[in-house]
Short mmCIF file of C-alpha atoms and ligand atoms in Angstrom, two decimals:
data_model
loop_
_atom_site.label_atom_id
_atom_site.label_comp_id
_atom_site.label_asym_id
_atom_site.label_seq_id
_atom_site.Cartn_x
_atom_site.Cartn_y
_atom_site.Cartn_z
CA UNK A 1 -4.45 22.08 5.44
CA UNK A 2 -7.17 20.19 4.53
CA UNK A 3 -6.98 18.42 0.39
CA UNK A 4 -10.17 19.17 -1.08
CA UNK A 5 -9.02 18.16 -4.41
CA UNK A 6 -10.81 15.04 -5.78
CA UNK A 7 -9.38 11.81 -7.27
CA UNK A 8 -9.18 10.45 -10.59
CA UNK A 9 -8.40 7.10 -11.06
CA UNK A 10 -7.51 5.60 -15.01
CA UNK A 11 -5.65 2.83 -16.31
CA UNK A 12 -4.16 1.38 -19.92
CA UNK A 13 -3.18 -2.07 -20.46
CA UNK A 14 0.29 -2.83 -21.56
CA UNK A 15 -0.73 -5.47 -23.89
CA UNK A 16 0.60 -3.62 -27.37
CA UNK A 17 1.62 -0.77 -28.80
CA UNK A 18 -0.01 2.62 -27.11
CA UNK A 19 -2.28 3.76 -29.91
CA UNK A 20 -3.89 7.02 -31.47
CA UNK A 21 -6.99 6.13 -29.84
CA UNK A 22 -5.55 4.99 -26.19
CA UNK A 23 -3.71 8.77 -26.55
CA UNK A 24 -6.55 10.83 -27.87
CA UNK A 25 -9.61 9.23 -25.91
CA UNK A 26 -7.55 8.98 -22.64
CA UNK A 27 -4.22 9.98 -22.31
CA UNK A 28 -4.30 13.51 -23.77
CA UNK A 29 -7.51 14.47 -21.19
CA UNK A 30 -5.01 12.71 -18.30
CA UNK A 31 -2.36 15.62 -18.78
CA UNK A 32 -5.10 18.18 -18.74
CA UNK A 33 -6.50 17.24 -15.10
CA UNK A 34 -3.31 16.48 -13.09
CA UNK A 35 -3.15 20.36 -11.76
CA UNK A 36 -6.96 20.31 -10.41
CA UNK A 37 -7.26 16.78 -9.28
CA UNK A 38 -5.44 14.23 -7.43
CA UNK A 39 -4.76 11.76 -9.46
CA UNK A 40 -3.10 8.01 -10.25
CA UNK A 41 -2.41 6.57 -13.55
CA UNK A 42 -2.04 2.88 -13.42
CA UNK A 43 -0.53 0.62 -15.53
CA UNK A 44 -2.59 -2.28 -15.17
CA UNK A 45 -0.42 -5.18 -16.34
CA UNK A 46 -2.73 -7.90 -14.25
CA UNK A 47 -5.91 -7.28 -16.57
CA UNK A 48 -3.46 -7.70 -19.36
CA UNK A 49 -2.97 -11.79 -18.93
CA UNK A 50 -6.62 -12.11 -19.11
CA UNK A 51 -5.26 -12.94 -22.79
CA UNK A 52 -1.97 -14.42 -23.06
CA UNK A 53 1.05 -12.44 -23.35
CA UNK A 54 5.33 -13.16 -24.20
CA UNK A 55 6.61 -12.53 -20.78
CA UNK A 56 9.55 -10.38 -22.16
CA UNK A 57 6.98 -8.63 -24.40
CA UNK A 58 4.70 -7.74 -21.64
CA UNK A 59 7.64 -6.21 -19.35
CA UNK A 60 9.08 -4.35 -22.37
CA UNK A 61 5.47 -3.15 -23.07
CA UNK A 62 4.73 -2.30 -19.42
CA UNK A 63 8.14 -0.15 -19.42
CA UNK A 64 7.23 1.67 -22.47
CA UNK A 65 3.70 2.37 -20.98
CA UNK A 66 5.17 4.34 -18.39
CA UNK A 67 7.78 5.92 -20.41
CA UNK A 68 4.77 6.76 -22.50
CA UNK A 69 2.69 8.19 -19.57
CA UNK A 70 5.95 10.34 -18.80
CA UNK A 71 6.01 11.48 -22.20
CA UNK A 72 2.94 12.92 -22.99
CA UNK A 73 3.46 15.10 -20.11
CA UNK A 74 2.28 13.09 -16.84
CA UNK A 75 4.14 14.29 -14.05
CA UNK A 76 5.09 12.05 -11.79
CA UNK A 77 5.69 14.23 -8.93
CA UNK A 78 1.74 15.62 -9.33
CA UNK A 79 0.48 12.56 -10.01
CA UNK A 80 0.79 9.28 -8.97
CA UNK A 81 2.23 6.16 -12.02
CA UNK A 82 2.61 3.10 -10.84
CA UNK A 83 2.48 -0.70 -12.10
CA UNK A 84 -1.18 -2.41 -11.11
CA UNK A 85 1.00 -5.72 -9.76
CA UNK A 86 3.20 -3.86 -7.71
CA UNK A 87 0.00 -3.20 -5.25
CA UNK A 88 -0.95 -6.10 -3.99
CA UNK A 89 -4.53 -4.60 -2.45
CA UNK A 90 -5.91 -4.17 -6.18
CA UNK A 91 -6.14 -8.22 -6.30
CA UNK A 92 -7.34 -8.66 -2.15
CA UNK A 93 -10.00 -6.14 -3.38
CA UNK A 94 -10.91 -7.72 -6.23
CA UNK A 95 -11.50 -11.05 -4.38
CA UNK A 96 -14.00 -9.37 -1.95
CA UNK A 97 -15.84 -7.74 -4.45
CA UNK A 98 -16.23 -10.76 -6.32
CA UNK A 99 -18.40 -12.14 -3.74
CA UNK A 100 -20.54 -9.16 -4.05
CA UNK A 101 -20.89 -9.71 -8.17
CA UNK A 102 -23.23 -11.46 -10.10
CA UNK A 103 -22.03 -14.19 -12.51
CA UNK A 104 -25.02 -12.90 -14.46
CA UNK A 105 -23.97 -8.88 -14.48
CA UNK A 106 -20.85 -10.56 -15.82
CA UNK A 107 -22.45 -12.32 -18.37
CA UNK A 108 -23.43 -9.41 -20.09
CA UNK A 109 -20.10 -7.09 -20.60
CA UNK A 110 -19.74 -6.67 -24.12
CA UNK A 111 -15.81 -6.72 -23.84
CA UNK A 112 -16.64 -10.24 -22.50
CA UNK A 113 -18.22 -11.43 -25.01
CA UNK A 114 -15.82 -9.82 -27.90
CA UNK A 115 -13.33 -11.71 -26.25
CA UNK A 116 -14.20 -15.06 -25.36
CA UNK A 117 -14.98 -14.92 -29.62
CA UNK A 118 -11.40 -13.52 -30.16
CA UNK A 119 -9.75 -16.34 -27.93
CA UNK A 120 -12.07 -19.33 -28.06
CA UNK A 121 -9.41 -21.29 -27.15
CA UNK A 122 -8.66 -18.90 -23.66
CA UNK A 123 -11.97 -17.81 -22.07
CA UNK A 124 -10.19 -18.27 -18.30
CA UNK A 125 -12.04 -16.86 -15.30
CA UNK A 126 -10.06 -13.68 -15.20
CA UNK A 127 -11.74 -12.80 -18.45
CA UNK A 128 -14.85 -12.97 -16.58
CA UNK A 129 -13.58 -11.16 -13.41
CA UNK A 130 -11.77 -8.65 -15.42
CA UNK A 131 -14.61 -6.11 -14.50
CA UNK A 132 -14.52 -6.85 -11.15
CA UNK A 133 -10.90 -6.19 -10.97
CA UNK A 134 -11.39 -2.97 -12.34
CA UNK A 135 -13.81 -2.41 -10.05
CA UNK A 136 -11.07 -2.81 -7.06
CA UNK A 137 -8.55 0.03 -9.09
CA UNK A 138 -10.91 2.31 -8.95
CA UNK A 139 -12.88 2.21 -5.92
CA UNK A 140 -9.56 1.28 -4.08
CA UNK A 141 -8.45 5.13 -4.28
CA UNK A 142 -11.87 6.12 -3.39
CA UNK A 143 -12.14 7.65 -6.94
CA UNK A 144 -14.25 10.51 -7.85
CA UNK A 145 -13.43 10.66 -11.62
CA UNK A 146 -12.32 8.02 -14.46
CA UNK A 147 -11.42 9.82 -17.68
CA UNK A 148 -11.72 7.40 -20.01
CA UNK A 149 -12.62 6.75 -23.48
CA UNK A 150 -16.16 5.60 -24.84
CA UNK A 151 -15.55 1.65 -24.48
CA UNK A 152 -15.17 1.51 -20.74
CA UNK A 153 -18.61 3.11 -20.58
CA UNK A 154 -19.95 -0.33 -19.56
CA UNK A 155 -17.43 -1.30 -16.57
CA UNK A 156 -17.96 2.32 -15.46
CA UNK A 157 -21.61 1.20 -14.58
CA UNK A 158 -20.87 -1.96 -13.35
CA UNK A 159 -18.16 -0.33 -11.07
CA UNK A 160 -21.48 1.80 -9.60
CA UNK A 161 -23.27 -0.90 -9.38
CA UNK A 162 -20.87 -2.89 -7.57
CA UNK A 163 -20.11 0.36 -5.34
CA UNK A 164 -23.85 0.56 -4.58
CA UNK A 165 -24.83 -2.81 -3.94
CA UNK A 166 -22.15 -2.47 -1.42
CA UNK A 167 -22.60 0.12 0.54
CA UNK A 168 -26.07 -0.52 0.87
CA UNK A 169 -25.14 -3.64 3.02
CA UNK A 170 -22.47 -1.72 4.87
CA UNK A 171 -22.49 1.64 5.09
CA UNK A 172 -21.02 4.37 2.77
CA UNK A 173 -17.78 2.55 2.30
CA UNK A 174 -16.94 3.84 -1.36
CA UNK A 175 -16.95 7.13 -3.29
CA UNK A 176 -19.56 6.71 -6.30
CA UNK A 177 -17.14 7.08 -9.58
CA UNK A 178 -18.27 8.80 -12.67
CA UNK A 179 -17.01 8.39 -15.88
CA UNK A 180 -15.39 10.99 -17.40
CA UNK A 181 -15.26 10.62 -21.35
CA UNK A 182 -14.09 13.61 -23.93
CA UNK A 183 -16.11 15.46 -26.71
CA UNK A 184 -13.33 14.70 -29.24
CA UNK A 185 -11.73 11.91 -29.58
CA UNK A 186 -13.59 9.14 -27.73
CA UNK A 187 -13.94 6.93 -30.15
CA UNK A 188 -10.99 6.69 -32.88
CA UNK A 189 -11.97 4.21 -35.21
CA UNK A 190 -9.69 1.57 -36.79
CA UNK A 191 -8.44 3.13 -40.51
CA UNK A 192 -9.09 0.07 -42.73
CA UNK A 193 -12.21 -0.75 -41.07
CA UNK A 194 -13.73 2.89 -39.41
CA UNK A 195 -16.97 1.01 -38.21
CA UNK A 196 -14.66 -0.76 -35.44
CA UNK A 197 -12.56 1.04 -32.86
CA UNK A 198 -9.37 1.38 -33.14
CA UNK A 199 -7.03 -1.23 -31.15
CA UNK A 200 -3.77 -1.94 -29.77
CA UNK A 201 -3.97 -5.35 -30.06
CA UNK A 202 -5.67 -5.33 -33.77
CA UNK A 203 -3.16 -8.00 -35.69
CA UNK A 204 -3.61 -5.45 -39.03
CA UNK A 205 -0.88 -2.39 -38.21
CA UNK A 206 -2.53 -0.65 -41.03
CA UNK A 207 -5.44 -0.26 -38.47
CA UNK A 208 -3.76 1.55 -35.74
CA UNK A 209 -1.52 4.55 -35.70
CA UNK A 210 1.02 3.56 -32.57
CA UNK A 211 2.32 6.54 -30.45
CA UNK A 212 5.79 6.03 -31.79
CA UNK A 213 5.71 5.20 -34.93
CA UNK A 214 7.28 6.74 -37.86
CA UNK A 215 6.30 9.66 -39.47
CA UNK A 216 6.82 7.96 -43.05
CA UNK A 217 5.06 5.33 -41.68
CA UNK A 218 2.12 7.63 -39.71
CA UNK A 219 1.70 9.56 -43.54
CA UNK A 220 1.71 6.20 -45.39
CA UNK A 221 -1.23 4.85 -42.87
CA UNK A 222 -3.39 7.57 -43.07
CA UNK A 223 -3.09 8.34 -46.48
CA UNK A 224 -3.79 4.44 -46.93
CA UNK A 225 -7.30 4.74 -44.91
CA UNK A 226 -10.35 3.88 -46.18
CA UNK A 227 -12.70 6.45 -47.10
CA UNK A 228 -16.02 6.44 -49.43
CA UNK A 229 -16.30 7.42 -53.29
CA UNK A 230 -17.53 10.96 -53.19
CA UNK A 231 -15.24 14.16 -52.50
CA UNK A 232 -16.96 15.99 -48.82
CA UNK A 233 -15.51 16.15 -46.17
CA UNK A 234 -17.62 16.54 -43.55
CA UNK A 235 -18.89 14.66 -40.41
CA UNK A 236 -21.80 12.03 -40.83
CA UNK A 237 -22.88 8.57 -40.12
CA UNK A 238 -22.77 8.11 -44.07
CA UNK A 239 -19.07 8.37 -43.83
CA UNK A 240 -17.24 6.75 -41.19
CA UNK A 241 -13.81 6.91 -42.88
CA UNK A 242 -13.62 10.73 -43.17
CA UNK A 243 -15.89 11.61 -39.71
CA UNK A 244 -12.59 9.57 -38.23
CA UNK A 245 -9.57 11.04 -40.10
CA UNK A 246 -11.92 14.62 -38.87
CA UNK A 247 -12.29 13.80 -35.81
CA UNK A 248 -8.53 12.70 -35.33
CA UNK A 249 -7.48 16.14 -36.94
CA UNK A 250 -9.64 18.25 -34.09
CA UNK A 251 -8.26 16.47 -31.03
CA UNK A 252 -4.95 16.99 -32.36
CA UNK A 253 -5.40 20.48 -33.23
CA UNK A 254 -7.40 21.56 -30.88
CA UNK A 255 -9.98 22.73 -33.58
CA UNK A 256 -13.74 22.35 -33.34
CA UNK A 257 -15.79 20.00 -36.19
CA UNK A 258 -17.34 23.47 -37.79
CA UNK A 259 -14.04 24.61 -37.94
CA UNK A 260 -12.34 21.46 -39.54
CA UNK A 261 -15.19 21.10 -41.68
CA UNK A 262 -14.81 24.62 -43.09
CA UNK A 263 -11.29 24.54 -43.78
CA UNK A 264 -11.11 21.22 -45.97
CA UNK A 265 -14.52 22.44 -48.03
CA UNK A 266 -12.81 22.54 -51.07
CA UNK A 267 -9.99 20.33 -50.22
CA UNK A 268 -9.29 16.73 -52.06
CA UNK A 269 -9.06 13.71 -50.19
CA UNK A 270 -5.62 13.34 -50.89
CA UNK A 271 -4.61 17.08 -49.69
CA UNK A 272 -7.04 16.37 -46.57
CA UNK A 273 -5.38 12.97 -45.59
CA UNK A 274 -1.91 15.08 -46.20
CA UNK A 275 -3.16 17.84 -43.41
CA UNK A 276 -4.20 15.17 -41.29
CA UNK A 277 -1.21 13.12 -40.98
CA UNK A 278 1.33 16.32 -40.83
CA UNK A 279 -0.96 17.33 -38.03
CA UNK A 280 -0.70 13.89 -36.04
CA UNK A 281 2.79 14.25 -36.80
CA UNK A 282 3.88 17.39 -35.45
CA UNK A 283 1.93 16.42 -32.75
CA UNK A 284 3.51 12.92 -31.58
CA UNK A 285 7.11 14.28 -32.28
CA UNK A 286 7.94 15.79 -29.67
CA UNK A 287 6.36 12.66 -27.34
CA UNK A 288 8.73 10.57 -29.32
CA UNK A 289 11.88 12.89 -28.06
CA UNK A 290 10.95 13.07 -24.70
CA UNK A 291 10.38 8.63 -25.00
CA UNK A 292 14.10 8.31 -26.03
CA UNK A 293 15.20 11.46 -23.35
CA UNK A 294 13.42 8.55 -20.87
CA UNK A 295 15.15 5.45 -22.77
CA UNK A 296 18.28 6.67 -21.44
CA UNK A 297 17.38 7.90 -17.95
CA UNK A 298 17.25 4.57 -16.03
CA UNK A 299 17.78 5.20 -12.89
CA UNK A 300 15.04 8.37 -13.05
CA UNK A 301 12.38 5.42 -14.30
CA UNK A 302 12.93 2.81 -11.64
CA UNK A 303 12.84 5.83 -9.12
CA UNK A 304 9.27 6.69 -10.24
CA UNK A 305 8.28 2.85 -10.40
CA UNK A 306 9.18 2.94 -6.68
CA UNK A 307 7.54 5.94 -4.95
CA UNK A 308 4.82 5.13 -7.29
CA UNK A 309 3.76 1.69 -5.81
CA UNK A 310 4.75 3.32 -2.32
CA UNK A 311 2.23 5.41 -2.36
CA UNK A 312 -0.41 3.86 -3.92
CA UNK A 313 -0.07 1.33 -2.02
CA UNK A 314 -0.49 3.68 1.04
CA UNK A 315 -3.93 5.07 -0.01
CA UNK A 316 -4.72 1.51 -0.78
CA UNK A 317 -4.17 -0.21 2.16
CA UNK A 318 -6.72 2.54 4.00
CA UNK A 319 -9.51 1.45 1.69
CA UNK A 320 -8.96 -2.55 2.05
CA UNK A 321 -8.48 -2.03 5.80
CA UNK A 322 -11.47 -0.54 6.18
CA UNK A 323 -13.24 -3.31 4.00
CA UNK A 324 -11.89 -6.23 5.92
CA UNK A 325 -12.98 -4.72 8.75
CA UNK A 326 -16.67 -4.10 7.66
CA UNK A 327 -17.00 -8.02 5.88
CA UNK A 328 -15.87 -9.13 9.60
CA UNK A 329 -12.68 -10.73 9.02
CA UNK A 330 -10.92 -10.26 12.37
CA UNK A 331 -8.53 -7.82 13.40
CA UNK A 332 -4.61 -7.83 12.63
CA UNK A 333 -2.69 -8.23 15.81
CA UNK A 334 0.13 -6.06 15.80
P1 TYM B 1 -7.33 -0.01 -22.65
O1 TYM B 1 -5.95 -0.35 -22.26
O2 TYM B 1 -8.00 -0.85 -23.68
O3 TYM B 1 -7.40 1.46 -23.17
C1 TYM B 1 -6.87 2.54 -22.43
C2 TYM B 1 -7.73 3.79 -22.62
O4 TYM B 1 -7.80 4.14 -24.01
C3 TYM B 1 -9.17 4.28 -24.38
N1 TYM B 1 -9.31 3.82 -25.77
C4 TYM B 1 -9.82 4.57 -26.76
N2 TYM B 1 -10.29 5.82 -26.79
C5 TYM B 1 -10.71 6.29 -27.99
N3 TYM B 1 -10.68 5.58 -29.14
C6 TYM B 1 -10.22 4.31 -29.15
N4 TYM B 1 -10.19 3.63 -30.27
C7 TYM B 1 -9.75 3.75 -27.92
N5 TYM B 1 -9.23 2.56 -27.58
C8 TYM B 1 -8.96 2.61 -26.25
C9 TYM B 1 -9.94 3.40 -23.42
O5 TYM B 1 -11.28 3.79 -23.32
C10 TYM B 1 -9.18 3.59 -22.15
O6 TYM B 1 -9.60 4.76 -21.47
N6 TYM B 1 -10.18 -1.76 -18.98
C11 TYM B 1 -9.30 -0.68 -19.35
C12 TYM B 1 -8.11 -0.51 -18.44
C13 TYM B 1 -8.45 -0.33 -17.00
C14 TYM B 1 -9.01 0.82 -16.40
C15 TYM B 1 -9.12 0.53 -15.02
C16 TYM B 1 -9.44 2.06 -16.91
C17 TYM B 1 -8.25 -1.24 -16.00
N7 TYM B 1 -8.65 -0.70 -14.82
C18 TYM B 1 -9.66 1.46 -14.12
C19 TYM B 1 -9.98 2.97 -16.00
C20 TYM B 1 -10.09 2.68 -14.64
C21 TYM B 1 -8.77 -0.97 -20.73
O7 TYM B 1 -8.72 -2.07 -21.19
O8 TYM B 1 -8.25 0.11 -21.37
#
């Protein structure tokens, strides 16, 4: 029988601790799609040395990533999880697709330009590329959907554009992705400082709420974040502090803004920040159990890890086949 299903491509970088954010702008949506979509969930450890990384850190990191993915209730028999440098095509992609990118288009990603201020000292040329190599994951798989969260807005439409400008010189080569970004949740700001997003590699833990921390130490954050001096609690741009701990509370209840709004209308800060880190809690526990279920299952991980790559690498190799072929390198001899 013919698959009609589409395909939805994503990816998270194993370059710190899986946050609040990382879970409720992308993750969570991931688990809800996997029945109605194909779908592969990368782990894309080669756009993660675009700032330097502890080699043992980065592998530990990577591992966790998946046992994270795992977790939160990606199957890997509907879905396919796999490690970005175990598939060689992503990078033979990315090299042809660089040739059909502008150093200007480049110029002008605002991730760029975040971090080439971050790491003065490090602006390499894979920080630069970085979009283009996203570019390859996706349109690799030939990928109708990326569920993502607000920031990758940008190398969404540079993906098209890439997509586009190519298949205008050769034919309709790639599916045309579109971003797929949640109502709720999209943008989880950092708690000491809600006017920036929230970040796994922010050096200030009291920013970020990781997927496995604590739950002393997920009550003792929140409680900790910064709101304003009056007592609503309501959504609006006048209060960044307490639209975030709101909007945190609704994508991990389930409940809408009216809703949340409603039931904290005569509720203290303190009793509010209380709700709101019992309901992360409850929520992350039982992600935590299934992580150390995974810690001690071994041989179950490195068998994902290797029908993963398999076959990703399978779809892969269709899509870079059919690229050499149309840029006119010649023909493998078998
Ligand atoms: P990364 O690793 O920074 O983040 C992974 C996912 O988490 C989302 N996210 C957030 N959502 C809501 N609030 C936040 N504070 C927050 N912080 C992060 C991100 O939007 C993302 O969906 N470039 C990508 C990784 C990537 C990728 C891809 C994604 C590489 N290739 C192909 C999709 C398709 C990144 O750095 O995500």
């Amino acid at each position: 029988m013919l698959d009609t299903k589409k395909t939805i491509f994503s990816g998270m970088q194993p370059s710190g601790m899986v946050t609040l954010g990382n879970y409720l702008g992308a993750l969570n949506n991931w688990t809800k799609l996997q029945d109605e979509y194909n779908c592969l969930y990368c782990i894309v450890d080669m756009h993660a040395i675009t700032v330097r990384q502890d080699p043992a850190k980065l592998r530990k990191q990577a591992k966790e990533l998946l046992m994270q993915y795992i977790a939160v209730g990606l199957d890997p028999e509907k879905n396919i999880i796999y490690y970005q440098s175990h598939v060689p095509q992503h990078a033979e992609l990315s090299w042809v697709l660089n040739c059909y990118t502008y150093m200007g288009e480049l110029s002008r990603m605002t991730q760029f330009k975040e971090k080439s201020q971050r790491h003065a000292e490090n602006i390499n040329s894979g920080l630069f590329t970085y979009p283009v190599l996203m570019a390859a994951d996706i349109l690799l798989y030939q990928a109708d959907l990326v569920p993502v969260g607000e920031d990758q807005r940008q190398h969404l439409e540079i993906t098209r554009d890439i997509a586009e400008r190519f298949n205008g010189i050769y034919g309709d080569v790639f599916t045309m992705p579109e971003p797929y970004i949640g109502k709720v949740g999209a943008r989880i700001m950092a708690l000491q400082d809600p006017t920036r997003k929230m970040s796994k590699s922010d050096e200030n833990k009291n920013n970020t709420i990781a997927l496995l921390d604590e739950p002393a130490v997920i009550m003792n954050k929140i409680k900790r974040a910064v709101t304003d001096s009056d007592n609503e609690i309501r959504f609006g741009e006048d209060k960044p502090g307490i639209s975030n701990l709101l909007s945190i509370y609704c994508a991990v209840t389930g409940k809408t803004p009216a809703q949340a709004e409603a039931e904290f209308a005569n509720t203290s800060y303190g009793a509010f920040k209380v709700a709101v880190g019992e309901a992360v809690v409850a929520n992350l526990e039982p992600i935590q159990k299934k992580v150390k279920e995974l810690e001690k299952n071994q041989d179950y991980m490195d068998s994902v890890i290797r029908s993963g790559a398999e076959k990703a690498s399978r779809i892969a190799e269709k899509t870079l086949r059919k690229v050499h072929k149309k840029v006119g390198f010649p023909p493998r001899i078998k």
